[in-house]
Coordinates of C-alpha atoms in Angstrom, one line a residue:
M21 CA -18.9 46.4 -16.1
V22 CA -19.9 47.5 -12.6
H23 CA -23.6 46.6 -13.4
R24 CA -22.5 43.3 -14.8
N25 CA -20.6 42.3 -11.7
A26 CA -23.5 43.4 -9.5
F27 CA -25.8 41.3 -11.6
C28 CA -23.5 38.3 -11.2
I29 CA -23.4 38.6 -7.5
R30 CA -27.2 38.5 -7.3
I31 CA -27.4 35.3 -9.4
N32 CA -29.0 32.4 -7.6
A33 CA -27.3 29.1 -7.9
F34 CA -29.2 25.8 -8.1
F35 CA -27.4 23.0 -6.4
V36 CA -28.1 19.3 -6.1
A37 CA -26.0 17.2 -3.7
D38 CA -26.1 13.5 -2.6
R39 CA -26.5 13.3 1.1
A40 CA -26.7 10.4 3.5
E41 CA -30.5 11.0 3.8
G42 CA -31.0 11.2 0.0
V43 CA -30.9 13.9 -2.7
T44 CA -31.3 17.5 -1.5
E45 CA -32.1 20.4 -3.8
Y46 CA -30.8 23.9 -3.0
S47 CA -31.6 27.3 -4.5
G48 CA -29.6 30.2 -3.1
P49 CA -26.6 32.5 -3.5
Y50 CA -23.6 30.6 -5.0
W51 CA -21.4 31.8 -2.2
N52 CA -23.6 30.0 0.4
L53 CA -23.9 26.5 -1.0
P54 CA -24.6 24.0 1.8
P55 CA -22.0 21.3 2.6
Y56 CA -22.5 17.7 1.6
F57 CA -20.7 14.4 2.0
D58 CA -18.8 12.7 -0.7
N59 CA -20.3 9.3 -0.5
S60 CA -17.6 7.6 -2.5
S61 CA -15.5 7.2 0.6
R62 CA -15.2 3.9 2.3
R63 CA -17.7 3.4 5.2
E64 CA -16.7 0.1 6.8
Y65 CA -13.4 -0.7 8.3
V66 CA -12.0 -3.9 9.8
T67 CA -8.7 -3.9 11.7
T68 CA -6.9 -6.1 14.2
V69 CA -6.2 -5.3 17.8
G70 CA -3.2 -2.9 18.0
Q71 CA -3.2 -2.0 14.3
T72 CA -3.7 1.7 13.6
V73 CA -6.7 2.5 11.5
H74 CA -7.8 5.7 9.6
L75 CA -11.4 6.7 8.9
H76 CA -11.7 9.1 6.0
C77 CA -14.6 11.6 5.7
R78 CA -14.9 13.9 2.7
V79 CA -17.1 17.0 3.0
R80 CA -17.7 19.3 0.0
N81 CA -18.5 23.0 0.3
L82 CA -17.6 23.1 4.0
G83 CA -17.1 26.8 4.1
D84 CA -16.7 28.1 7.7
R85 CA -18.4 25.1 9.3
S86 CA -16.5 22.6 11.5
V87 CA -16.2 18.8 11.2
S88 CA -16.4 16.6 14.3
W89 CA -16.0 12.9 15.0
I90 CA -18.6 11.4 17.4
R91 CA -18.6 8.0 19.0
K92 CA -22.1 6.8 18.5
R93 CA -22.5 4.4 21.5
D94 CA -22.1 7.1 24.1
L95 CA -22.4 10.3 21.8
H96 CA -18.9 11.2 23.0
I97 CA -17.2 14.0 21.0
L98 CA -13.8 12.7 20.0
T99 CA -12.5 15.6 17.9
V100 CA -13.6 19.0 16.6
G101 CA -11.7 20.2 13.6
I102 CA -8.1 19.1 14.3
L103 CA -8.5 19.3 18.1
T104 CA -9.0 16.2 20.3
Y105 CA -11.9 16.5 22.8
T106 CA -11.3 13.3 24.7
N107 CA -8.8 12.2 27.3
D108 CA -8.1 9.1 25.2
Q109 CA -5.2 10.4 23.1
R110 CA -5.4 7.4 20.8
F111 CA -7.9 9.4 18.8
Q112 CA -6.7 12.2 16.5
S113 CA -8.1 14.2 13.6
F114 CA -6.0 15.1 10.6
H115 CA -6.8 17.6 7.8
M116 CA -4.7 19.3 5.1
D117 CA -5.4 22.9 4.2
G118 CA -7.4 23.0 1.0
S119 CA -8.5 19.4 1.3
D120 CA -12.1 18.1 1.6
E121 CA -10.9 15.2 3.7
W122 CA -11.1 14.9 7.5
T123 CA -9.4 11.8 8.9
L124 CA -10.0 10.1 12.3
K125 CA -6.9 8.2 13.4
V126 CA -7.3 5.5 16.0
R127 CA -4.0 4.2 17.4
S128 CA -3.7 0.8 19.0
P129 CA -7.4 0.0 18.7
Q130 CA -9.0 -2.5 21.0
T131 CA -12.1 -4.7 20.7
R132 CA -14.0 -2.3 22.8
D133 CA -13.5 0.3 20.1
T134 CA -15.7 -1.6 17.8
G135 CA -18.8 0.4 16.8
I136 CA -20.2 3.2 14.8
Y137 CA -18.4 6.6 14.5
E138 CA -20.1 9.6 12.9
C139 CA -18.5 12.4 10.9
Q140 CA -20.6 15.4 11.8
V141 CA -20.9 18.9 10.2
S142 CA -22.0 21.9 12.2
T143 CA -24.8 22.9 9.9
E144 CA -28.3 23.8 11.2
P145 CA -29.7 21.2 11.5
K146 CA -26.5 19.1 11.7
I147 CA -25.7 16.5 9.1
S148 CA -23.7 13.4 9.8
L149 CA -22.4 10.3 8.1
A150 CA -21.9 6.9 9.9
Y151 CA -18.8 4.7 9.7
Q152 CA -18.6 1.1 11.0
L153 CA -15.3 0.1 12.7
S154 CA -14.7 -3.6 13.6
V155 CA -11.7 -4.5 15.7
V156 CA -11.0 -8.2 15.7
V157 CA -8.5 -10.5 17.4
S158 CA -6.4 -12.3 14.8
K159 CA -5.0 -15.6 15.9
A160 CA -2.9 -18.2 14.2
K161 CA -3.9 -21.9 14.4
I162 CA -1.7 -24.9 13.8
M163 CA -3.9 -27.7 12.5
G164 CA -4.1 -30.9 14.6
N165 CA -3.4 -31.5 18.3
S166 CA -1.4 -29.2 20.5
E167 CA 1.0 -32.1 21.1
L168 CA 2.2 -34.4 18.4
Y169 CA 4.2 -37.6 18.5
I170 CA 6.2 -38.4 15.4
R171 CA 8.0 -41.7 14.7
S172 CA 11.7 -41.2 14.0
G173 CA 12.3 -41.3 10.3
S174 CA 8.9 -40.0 9.4
D175 CA 8.1 -36.4 8.3
I176 CA 7.1 -33.5 10.5
N177 CA 4.2 -31.8 8.6
L178 CA 2.7 -28.7 10.2
T179 CA 0.1 -26.5 8.7
C180 CA -0.7 -23.0 10.1
I181 CA -3.5 -20.7 9.2
A182 CA -4.0 -17.0 10.2
L183 CA -7.7 -16.5 11.2
Q184 CA -9.7 -13.3 11.0
T185 CA -7.0 -11.1 9.4
P186 CA -8.4 -8.1 7.4
E187 CA -5.3 -8.4 5.1
P188 CA -3.1 -11.3 4.2
P189 CA 0.0 -11.5 6.4
S190 CA 3.2 -10.0 4.8
F191 CA 5.1 -13.0 6.2
I192 CA 4.7 -16.1 8.4
Y193 CA 7.7 -17.2 10.3
W194 CA 8.3 -20.6 11.9
Y195 CA 10.2 -21.0 15.2
R196 CA 11.6 -23.9 17.1
E197 CA 12.2 -23.4 20.8
G198 CA 12.0 -19.6 20.3
S199 CA 14.5 -19.4 17.5
V200 CA 13.8 -19.0 13.8
I201 CA 14.1 -22.4 12.1
N202 CA 17.6 -22.4 10.5
Y203 CA 17.5 -24.0 7.0
S204 CA 21.3 -24.1 6.7
Q205 CA 21.9 -26.2 9.8
R206 CA 19.7 -29.1 8.7
G207 CA 18.7 -30.2 5.3
G208 CA 15.2 -31.5 4.4
I209 CA 13.3 -28.4 5.6
N210 CA 10.7 -26.9 3.3
V211 CA 8.3 -24.1 4.0
V212 CA 5.4 -23.2 1.6
T213 CA 3.5 -20.0 2.4
E214 CA 0.4 -18.8 0.5
K215 CA -0.4 -15.3 1.6
Q216 CA -3.8 -15.0 -0.1
T217 CA -5.1 -18.1 1.7
R218 CA -3.2 -17.1 4.9
T219 CA -1.6 -20.5 5.3
S220 CA 1.9 -21.8 5.7
R221 CA 3.1 -25.4 5.7
L222 CA 6.3 -26.6 7.4
L223 CA 7.7 -29.9 6.3
I224 CA 10.8 -31.5 8.0
A225 CA 11.8 -34.7 6.3
K226 CA 13.1 -37.8 8.1
A227 CA 12.7 -36.5 11.6
V228 CA 15.2 -37.4 14.3
P229 CA 14.8 -37.1 18.1
E230 CA 16.8 -33.9 18.0
D231 CA 13.9 -32.3 16.0
S232 CA 11.7 -32.6 19.1
G233 CA 10.6 -29.3 20.7
N234 CA 8.1 -26.5 20.7
Y235 CA 7.2 -25.3 17.2
T236 CA 5.6 -21.8 16.8
C237 CA 3.9 -20.3 13.8
S238 CA 4.1 -16.5 13.8
P239 CA 2.2 -14.5 11.1
S240 CA 3.0 -10.8 10.8
N241 CA -0.5 -9.6 11.8
S242 CA -1.7 -12.4 14.1
D243 CA -1.1 -13.9 17.5
D244 CA 1.3 -16.8 17.6
A245 CA 0.3 -20.5 17.7
S246 CA 2.4 -23.3 19.0
V247 CA 2.6 -27.1 19.1
F248 CA 5.0 -29.5 20.9
V249 CA 6.4 -32.2 18.7
H250 CA 7.9 -35.4 20.2
V251 CA 10.1 -37.5 17.8
I252 CA 10.3 -40.9 19.3
Q253 CA 11.5 -44.4 18.4
G254 CA 9.5 -47.6 18.9
E255 CA 5.7 -48.0 19.0
Q256 CA 3.5 -45.1 18.2
P257 CA 1.3 -43.5 20.9
A258 CA -2.4 -42.8 20.2
A259 CA -1.6 -39.2 19.2
M260 CA 1.1 -40.2 16.7
Q261 CA 1.2 -38.1 13.5
H262 CA 1.6 -40.4 10.5
G263 CA 4.2 -38.5 8.5
G264 CA 3.9 -39.0 4.8
T265 CA 0.5 -40.6 4.6
S266 CA -2.0 -39.2 2.2
R267 CA -4.9 -39.6 4.7
H268 CA -3.1 -37.2 7.1
Y269 CA -2.6 -34.5 4.4
V270 CA -6.2 -34.8 3.2
R271 CA -7.6 -34.4 6.7
Q272 CA -5.4 -31.3 7.3
W273 CA -6.3 -29.5 4.2
T274 CA -10.0 -30.3 4.6
L275 CA -9.9 -28.6 7.9
V276 CA -8.0 -25.7 6.4
M277 CA -10.6 -25.2 3.7
I278 CA -13.5 -25.3 6.2
L279 CA -11.8 -22.6 8.4
L280 CA -11.1 -20.4 5.3
C281 CA -14.8 -20.6 4.3
C282 CA -15.8 -19.6 7.8
F283 CA -13.2 -16.9 8.6
G284 CA -11.3 -16.0 5.4
D285 CA -13.5 -13.2 4.2
R286 CA -14.3 -11.6 7.5

């Protein structure tokens, strides 16, 4: 039995691992297999300003080596192991004992944080895997002019779209003069929200002068957008919205579809 164990200890292992640079062959003692990256992890991340993001790096056969996160643009070391090596405390590294995953957490990211981040292993020579982070400014947009004139008795029809959102908003609220529009105080109000297309439509039937005011669209993950609506009686100004006309609806939704094509998948 002793001789058999000694023989097993001397067995050379043959190891093949996928690395960022390609396929590497290894022949050596099984207890000294080189580390390699699990390339099944996500490599591109898009988030909005202020929304925490986590970059996940999986390293197999790490052994006693350390994992660091490097900011590529200035080669600044952000973390080594679970220790933070930067004065910017928005960056933190997380790792669970026994796990192959090393996670870089970026709290309250800003547009300046956009760039490439490397997960680096302290082998000789070092091996690394690049991750692309994009931090975008998500803004809501209400279709049409920033100031609308509606003839009394016509419909107020507003369409809002959330632009450049990595994920659909969980909700889109409408406000009038800073307060959430109250459905119970006035009949004839209808809101249709489509999360996947990131759009919301507010319809107020048979507008009266008391419906005038500042209307705000507020998606959960975007900056707000506002429009001031004047409900007037008499002749229509040049910027009058023609409530209820099919031409108005077609023009609005055509603009919505153009914006979705340009920004919806970004």
